[in-house]
PDB file of C-alpha atoms in Angstrom:
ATOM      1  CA  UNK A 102       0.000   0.000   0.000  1.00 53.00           C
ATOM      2  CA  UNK A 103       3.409   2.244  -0.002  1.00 50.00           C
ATOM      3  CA  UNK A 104       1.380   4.850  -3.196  1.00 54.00           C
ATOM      4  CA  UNK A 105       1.012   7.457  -0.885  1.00 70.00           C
ATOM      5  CA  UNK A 106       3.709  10.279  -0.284  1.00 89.00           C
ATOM      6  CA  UNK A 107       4.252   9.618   3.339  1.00 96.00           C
ATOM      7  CA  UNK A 108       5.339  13.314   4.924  1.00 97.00           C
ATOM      8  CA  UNK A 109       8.040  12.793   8.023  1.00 97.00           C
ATOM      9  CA  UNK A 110       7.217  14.714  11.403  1.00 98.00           C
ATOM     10  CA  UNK A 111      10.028  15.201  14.221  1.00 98.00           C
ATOM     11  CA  UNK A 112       8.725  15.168  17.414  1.00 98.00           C
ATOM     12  CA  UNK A 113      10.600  17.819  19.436  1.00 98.00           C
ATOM     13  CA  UNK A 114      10.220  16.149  22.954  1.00 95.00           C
ATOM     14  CA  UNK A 115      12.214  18.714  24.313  1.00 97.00           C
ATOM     15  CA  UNK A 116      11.979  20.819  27.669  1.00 96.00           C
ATOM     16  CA  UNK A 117      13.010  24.727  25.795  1.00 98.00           C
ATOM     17  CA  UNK A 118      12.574  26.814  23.082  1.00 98.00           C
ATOM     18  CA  UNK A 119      16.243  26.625  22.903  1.00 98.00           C
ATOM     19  CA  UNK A 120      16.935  23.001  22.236  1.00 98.00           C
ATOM     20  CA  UNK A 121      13.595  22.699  20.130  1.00 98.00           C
ATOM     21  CA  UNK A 122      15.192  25.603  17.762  1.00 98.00           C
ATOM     22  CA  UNK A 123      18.598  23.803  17.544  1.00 98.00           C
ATOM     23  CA  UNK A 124      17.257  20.768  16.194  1.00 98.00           C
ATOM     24  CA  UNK A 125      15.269  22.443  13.782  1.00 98.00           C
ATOM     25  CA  UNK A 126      18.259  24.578  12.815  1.00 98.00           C
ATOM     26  CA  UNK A 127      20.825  21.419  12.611  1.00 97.00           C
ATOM     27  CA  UNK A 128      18.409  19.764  10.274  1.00 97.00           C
ATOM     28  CA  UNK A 129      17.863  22.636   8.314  1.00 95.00           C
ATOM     29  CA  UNK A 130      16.914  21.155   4.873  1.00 94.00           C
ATOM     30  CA  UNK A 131      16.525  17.514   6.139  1.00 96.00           C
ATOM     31  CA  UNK A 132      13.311  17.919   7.725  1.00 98.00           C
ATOM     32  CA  UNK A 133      10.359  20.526   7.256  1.00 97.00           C
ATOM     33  CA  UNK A 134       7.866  19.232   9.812  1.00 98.00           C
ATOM     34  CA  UNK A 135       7.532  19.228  13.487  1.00 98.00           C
ATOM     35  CA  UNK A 136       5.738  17.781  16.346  1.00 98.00           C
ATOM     36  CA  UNK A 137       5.015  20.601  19.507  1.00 98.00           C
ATOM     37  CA  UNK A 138       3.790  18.499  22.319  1.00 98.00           C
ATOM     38  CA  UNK A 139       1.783  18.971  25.672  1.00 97.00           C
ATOM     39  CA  UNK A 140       6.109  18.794  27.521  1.00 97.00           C
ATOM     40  CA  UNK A 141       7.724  21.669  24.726  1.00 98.00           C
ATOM     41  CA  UNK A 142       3.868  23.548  24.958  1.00 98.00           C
ATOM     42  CA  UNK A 143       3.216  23.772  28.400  1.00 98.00           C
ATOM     43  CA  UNK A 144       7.139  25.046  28.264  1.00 98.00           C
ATOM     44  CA  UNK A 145       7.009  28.198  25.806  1.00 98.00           C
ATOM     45  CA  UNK A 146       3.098  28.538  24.722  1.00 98.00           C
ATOM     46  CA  UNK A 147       2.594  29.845  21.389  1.00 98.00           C
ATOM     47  CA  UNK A 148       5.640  31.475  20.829  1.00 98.00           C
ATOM     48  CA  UNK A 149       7.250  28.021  20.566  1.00 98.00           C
ATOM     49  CA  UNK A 150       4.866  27.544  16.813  1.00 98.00           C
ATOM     50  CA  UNK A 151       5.525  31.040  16.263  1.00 97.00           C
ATOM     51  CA  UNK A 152       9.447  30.574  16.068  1.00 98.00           C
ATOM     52  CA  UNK A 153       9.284  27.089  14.330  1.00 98.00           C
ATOM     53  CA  UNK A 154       6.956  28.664  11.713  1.00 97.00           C
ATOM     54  CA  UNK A 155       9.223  31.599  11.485  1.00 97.00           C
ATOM     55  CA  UNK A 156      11.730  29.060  10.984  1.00 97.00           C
ATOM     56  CA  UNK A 157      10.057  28.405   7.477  1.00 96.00           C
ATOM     57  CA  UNK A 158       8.975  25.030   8.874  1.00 97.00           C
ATOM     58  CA  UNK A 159       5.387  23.495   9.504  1.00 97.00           C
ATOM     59  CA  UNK A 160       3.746  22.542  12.933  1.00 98.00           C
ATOM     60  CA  UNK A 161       1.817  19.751  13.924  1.00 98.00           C
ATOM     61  CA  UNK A 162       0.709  20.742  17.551  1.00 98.00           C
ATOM     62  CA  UNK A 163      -0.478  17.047  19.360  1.00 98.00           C
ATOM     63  CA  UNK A 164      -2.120  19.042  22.496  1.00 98.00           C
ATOM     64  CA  UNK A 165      -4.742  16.343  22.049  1.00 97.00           C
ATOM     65  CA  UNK A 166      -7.597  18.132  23.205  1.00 98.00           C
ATOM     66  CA  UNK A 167     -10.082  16.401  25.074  1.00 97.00           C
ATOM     67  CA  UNK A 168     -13.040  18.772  26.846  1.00 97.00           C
ATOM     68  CA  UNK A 169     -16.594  19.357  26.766  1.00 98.00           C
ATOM     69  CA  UNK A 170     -17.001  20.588  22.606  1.00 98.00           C
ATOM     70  CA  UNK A 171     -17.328  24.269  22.932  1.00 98.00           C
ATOM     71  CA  UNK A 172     -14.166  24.556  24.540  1.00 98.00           C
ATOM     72  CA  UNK A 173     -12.250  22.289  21.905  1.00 98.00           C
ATOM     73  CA  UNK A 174     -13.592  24.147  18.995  1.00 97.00           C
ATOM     74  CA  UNK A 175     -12.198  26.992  20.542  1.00 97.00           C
ATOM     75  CA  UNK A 176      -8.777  25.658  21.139  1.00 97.00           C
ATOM     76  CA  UNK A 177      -8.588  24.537  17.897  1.00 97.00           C
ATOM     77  CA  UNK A 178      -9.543  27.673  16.035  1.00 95.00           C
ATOM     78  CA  UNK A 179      -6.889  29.064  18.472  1.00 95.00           C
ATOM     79  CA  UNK A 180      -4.527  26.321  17.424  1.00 95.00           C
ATOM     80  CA  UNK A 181      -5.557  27.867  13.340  1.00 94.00           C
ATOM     81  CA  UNK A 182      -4.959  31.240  14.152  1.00 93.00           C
ATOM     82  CA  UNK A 183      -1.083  30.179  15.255  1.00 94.00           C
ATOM     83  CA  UNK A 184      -0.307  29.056  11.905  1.00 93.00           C
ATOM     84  CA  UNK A 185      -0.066  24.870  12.669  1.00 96.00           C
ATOM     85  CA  UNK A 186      -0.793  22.497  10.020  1.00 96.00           C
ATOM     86  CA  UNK A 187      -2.253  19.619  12.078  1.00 98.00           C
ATOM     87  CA  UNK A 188      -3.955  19.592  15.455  1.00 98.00           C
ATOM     88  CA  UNK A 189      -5.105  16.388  17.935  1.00 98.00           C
ATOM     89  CA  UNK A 190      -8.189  15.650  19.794  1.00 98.00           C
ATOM     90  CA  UNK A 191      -8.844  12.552  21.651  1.00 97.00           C
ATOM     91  CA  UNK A 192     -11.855  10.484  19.706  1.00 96.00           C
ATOM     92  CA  UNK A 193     -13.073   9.310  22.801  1.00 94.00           C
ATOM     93  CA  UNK A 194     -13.944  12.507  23.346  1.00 96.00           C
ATOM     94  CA  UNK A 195     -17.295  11.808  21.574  1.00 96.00           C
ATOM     95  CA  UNK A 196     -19.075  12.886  17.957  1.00 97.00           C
ATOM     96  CA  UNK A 197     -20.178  15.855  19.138  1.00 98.00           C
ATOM     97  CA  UNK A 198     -16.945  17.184  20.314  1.00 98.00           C
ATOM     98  CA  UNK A 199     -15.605  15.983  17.267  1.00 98.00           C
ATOM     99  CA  UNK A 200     -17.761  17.962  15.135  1.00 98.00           C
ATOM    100  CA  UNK A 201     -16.825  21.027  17.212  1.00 98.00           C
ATOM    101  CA  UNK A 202     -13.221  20.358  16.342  1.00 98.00           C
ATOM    102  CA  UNK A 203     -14.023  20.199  12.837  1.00 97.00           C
ATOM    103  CA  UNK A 204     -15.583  23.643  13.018  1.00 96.00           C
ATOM    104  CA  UNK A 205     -13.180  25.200  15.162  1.00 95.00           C
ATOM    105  CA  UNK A 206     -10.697  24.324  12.689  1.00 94.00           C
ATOM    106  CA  UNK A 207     -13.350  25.963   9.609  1.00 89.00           C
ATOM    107  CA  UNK A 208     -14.147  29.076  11.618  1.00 80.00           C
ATOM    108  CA  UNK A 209     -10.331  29.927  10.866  1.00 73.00           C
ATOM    109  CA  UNK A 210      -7.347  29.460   8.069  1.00 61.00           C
ATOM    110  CA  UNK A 211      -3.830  29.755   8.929  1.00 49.00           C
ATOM    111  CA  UNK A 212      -1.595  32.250   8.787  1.00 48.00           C
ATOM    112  CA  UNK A 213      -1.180  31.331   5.289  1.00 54.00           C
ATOM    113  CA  UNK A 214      -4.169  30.863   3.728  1.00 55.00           C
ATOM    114  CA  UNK A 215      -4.475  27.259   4.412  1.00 71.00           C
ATOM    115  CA  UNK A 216      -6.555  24.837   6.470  1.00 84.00           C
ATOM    116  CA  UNK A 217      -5.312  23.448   9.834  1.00 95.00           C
ATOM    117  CA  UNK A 218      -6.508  19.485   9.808  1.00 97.00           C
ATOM    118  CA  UNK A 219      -8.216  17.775  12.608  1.00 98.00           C
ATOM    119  CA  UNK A 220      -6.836  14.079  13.742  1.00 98.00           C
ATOM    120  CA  UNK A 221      -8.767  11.995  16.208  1.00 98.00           C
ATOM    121  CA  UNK A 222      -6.092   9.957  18.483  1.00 97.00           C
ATOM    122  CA  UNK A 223      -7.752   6.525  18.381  1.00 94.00           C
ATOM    123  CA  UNK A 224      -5.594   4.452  20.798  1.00 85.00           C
ATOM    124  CA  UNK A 225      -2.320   5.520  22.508  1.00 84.00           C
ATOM    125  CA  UNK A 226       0.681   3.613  21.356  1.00 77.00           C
ATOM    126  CA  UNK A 227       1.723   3.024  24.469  1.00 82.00           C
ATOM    127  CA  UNK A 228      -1.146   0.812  24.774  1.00 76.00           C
ATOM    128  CA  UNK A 229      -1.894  -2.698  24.472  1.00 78.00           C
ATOM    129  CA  UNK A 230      -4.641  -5.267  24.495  1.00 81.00           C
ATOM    130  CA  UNK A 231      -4.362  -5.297  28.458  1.00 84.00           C
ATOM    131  CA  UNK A 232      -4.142  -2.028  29.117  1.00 81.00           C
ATOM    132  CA  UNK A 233      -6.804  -0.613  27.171  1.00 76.00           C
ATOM    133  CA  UNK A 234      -8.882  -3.043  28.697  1.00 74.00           C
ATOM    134  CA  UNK A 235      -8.095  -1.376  32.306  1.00 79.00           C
ATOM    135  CA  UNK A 236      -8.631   1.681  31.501  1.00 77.00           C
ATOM    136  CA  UNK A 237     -12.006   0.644  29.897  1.00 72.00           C
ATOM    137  CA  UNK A 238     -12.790  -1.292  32.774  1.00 77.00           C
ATOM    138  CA  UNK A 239     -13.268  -4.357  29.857  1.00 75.00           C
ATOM    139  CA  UNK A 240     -10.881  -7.489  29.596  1.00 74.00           C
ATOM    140  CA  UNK A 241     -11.868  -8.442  25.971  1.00 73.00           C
ATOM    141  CA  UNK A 242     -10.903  -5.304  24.566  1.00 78.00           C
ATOM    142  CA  UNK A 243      -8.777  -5.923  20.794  1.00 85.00           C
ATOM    143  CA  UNK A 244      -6.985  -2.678  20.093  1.00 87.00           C
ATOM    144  CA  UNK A 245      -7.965  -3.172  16.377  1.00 90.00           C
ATOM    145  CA  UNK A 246     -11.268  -3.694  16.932  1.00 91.00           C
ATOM    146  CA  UNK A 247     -11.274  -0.230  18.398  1.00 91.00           C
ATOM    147  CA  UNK A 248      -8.871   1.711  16.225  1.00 95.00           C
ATOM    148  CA  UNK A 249     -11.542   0.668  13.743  1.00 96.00           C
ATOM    149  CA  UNK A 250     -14.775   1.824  15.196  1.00 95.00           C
ATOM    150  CA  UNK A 251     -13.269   4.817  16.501  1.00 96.00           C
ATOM    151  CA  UNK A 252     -12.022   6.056  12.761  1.00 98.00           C
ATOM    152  CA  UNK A 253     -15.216   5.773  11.932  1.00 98.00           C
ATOM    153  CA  UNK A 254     -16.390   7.869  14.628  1.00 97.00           C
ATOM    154  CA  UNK A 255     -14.098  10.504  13.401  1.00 98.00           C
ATOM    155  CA  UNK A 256     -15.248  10.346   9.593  1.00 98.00           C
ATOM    156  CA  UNK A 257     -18.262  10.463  10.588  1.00 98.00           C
ATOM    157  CA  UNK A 258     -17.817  13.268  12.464  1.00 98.00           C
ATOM    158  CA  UNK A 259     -16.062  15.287   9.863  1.00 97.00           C
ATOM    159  CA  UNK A 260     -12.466  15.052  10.283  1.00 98.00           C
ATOM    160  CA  UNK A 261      -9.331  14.743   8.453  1.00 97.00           C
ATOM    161  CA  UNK A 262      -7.806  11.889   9.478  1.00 98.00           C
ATOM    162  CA  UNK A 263      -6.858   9.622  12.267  1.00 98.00           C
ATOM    163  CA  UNK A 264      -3.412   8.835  14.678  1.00 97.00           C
ATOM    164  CA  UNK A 265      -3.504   5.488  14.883  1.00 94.00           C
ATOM    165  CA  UNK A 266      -0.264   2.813  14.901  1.00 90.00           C
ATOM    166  CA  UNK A 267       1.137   1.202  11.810  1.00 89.00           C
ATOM    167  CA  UNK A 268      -0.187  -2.636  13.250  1.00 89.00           C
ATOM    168  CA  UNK A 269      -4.071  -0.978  12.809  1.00 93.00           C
ATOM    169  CA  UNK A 270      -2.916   1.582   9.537  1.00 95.00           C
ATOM    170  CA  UNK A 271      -3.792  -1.637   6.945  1.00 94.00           C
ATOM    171  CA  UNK A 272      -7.589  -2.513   8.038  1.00 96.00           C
ATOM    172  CA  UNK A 273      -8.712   1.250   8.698  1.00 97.00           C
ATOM    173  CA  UNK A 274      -6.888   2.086   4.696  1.00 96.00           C
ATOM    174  CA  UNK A 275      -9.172  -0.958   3.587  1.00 95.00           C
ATOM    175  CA  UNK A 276     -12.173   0.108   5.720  1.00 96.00           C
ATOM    176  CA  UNK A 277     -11.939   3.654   4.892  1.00 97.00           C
ATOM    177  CA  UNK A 278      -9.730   3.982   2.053  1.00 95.00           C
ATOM    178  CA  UNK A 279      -9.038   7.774   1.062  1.00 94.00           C
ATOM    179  CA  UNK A 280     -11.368   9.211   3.229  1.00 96.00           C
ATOM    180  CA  UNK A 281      -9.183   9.708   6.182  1.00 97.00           C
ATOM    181  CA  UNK A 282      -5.359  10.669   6.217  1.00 98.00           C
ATOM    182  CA  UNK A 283      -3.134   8.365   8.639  1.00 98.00           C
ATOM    183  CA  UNK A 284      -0.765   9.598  11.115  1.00 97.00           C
ATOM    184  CA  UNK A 285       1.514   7.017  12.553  1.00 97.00           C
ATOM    185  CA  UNK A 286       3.643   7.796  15.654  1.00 94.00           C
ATOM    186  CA  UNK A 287       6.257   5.591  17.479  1.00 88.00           C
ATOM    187  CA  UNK A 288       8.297   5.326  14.305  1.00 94.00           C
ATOM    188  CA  UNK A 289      11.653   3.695  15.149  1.00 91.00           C
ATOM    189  CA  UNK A 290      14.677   2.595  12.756  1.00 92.00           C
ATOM    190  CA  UNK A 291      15.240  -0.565  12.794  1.00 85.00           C
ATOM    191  CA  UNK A 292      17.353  -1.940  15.486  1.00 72.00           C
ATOM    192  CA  UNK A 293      16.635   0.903  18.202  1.00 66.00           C
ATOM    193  CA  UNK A 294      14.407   0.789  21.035  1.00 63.00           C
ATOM    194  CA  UNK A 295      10.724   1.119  21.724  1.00 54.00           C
ATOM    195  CA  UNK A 296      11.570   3.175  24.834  1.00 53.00           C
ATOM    196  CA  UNK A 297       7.849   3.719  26.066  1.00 52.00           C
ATOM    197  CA  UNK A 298       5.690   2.448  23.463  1.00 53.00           C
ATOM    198  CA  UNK A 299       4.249  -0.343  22.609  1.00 54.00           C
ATOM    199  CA  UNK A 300       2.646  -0.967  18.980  1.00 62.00           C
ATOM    200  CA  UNK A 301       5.983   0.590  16.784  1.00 72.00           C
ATOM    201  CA  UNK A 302       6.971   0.465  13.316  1.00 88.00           C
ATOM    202  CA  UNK A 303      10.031   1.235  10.650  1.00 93.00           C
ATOM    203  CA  UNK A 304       9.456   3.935   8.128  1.00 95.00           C
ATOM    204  CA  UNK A 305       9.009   1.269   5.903  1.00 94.00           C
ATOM    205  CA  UNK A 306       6.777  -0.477   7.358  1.00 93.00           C
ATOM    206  CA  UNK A 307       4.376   1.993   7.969  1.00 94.00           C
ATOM    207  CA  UNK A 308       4.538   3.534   4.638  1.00 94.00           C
ATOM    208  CA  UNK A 309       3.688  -0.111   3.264  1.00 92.00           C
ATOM    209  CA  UNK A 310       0.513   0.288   6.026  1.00 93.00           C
ATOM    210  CA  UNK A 311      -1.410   3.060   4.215  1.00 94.00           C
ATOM    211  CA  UNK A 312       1.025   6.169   6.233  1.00 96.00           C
ATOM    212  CA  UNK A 313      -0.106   9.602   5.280  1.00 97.00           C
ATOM    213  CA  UNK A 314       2.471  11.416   8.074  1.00 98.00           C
ATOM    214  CA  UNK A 315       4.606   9.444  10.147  1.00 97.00           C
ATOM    215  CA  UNK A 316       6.219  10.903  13.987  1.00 97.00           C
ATOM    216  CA  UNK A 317       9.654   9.493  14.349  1.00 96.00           C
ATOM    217  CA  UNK A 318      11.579  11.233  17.455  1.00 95.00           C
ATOM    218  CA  UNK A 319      14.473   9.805  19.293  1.00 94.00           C
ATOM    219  CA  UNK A 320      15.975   7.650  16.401  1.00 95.00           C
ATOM    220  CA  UNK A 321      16.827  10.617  14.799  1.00 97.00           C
ATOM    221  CA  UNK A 322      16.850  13.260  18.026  1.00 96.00           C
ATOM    222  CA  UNK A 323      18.910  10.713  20.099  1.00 94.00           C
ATOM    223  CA  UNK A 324      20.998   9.871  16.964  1.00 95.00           C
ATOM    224  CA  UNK A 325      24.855  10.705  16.875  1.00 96.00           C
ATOM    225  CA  UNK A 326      24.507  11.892  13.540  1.00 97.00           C
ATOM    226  CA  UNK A 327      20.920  13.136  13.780  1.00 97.00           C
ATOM    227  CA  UNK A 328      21.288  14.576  10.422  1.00 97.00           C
ATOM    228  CA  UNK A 329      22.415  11.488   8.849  1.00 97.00           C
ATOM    229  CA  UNK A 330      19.486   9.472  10.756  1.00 97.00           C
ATOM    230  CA  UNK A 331      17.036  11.803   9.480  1.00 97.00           C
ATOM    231  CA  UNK A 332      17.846  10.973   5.891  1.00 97.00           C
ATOM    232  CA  UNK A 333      17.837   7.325   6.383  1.00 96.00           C
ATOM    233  CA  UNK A 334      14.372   7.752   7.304  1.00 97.00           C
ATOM    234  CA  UNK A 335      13.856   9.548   4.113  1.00 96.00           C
ATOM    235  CA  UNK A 336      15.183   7.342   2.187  1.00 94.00           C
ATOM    236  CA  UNK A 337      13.149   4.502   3.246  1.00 93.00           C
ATOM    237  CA  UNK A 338      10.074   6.677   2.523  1.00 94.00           C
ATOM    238  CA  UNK A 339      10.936   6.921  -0.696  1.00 91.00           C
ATOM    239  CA  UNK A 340      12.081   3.131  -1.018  1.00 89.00           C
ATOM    240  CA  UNK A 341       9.107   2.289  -0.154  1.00 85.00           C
ATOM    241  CA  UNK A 342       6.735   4.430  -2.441  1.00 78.00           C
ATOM    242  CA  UNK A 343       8.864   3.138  -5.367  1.00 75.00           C
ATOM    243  CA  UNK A 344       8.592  -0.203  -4.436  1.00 74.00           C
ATOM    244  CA  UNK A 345       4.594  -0.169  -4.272  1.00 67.00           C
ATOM    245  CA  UNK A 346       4.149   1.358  -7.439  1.00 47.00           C
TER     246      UNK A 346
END
């Protein structure tokens, strides 16, 4: 399923505004795209997306916003207005917080003239089987199963796409097809750790699941050569987009 252009994210898990900017400045060419999280958020505030955009690069701000609907279609417009390409909100959070999301995100265009896109965060990575099923209070819980009925919650609700992990990518591409974008996080190269996740994935591999974005973070942040690890996972991108057409 590798026919898509899969676009690469860094996450910038980082505590300041100083080491966010000096990855994004040792880089430079090698990535355009980054991830501003609840740690590097809560940190700086907007001025973190302002200097990252000023930066000439994109944002994808994962805040995952998950509140009663008027107050995430607020956030989101908010989230617009900054400039960010991408913004999160937790499915769970129900349809009709959903479809708030979806109109925060039309009541405003970015800085630029374009759209910021609503994902719905199906299931956490960091999840499994067992501990979805605690914090469901269910012990038959399948994390597929889920993913599944959740993305359609979302497109149902309006939304661009979905965060879901590569292992659940293939059924919601066949279920859904085109009608949601897929953004995979807990992208690894192969041979390094999972750290704290638990459903994770090469480049590769989720590019062969259906990948419209991938997150990849500390195989290229923790990297010796992070500029020479971000490339590799460029060039397995486009490996594997030539080898599925």
């Amino acid at each position: 399923m590798a026919y898509l252009t899969v676009t690469p994210i860094l996450a910038l898990d980082v505590p300041s505004k100083a080491s966010a900017l000096e990855i994004v400045r040792t880089l430079s060419d090698r990535c355009t795209f980054y991830k501003v999280g609840s740690e590097l958020f809560t940190a700086e505030g907007p001025d973190m997306v302002r200097a990252i955009r000023d930066e000439g690069r994109d944002v994808f701000l994962d805040l995952k916003f998950h509140d009663i609907p008027q107050t995430v279609r607020a956030a989101v417009t908010s989230a617009a207005r900054l400039g960010v390409r991408l913004v999160t909100v937790h499915a769970s959070g129900g349809r009709a917080m959903l479809e708030a999301a979806a109109l925060g995100a039309a009541a405003s265009v970015t800085t630029e003239g374009g759209r910021c896109k609503v994902l719905a965060v199906s299931v956490l990575t960091s999840l499994d089987a067992a501990a979805l099923g605690d914090a469901w209070g269910r012990r038959d819980m399948d994390v597929e199963t889920e993913v599944v009925r959740l993305a359609g919650l979302a497109r149902d609700a309006g939304l661009d796409g979905l965060v879901c992990s590569a292992l659940e990518a293939r059924v919601v591409r066949q279920e859904f097809g085109s009608d949601l974008e897929l953004l995979l996080p807990g992208i690894r190269l192969a041979g390094d750790p999972a750290h704290d996740q638990s459903r994770v994935a090469t480049p590769s591999a989720a590019a062969e699941a259906g990948a419209t974005y991938i997150v990849v973070g500390r195989s290229v942040t923790g990297a010796a050569d992070p500029r020479e690890a971000m490339s590799r996972v460029r060039a397995e991108l486009q490996n594997a987009r030539r080898a599925g057409i």
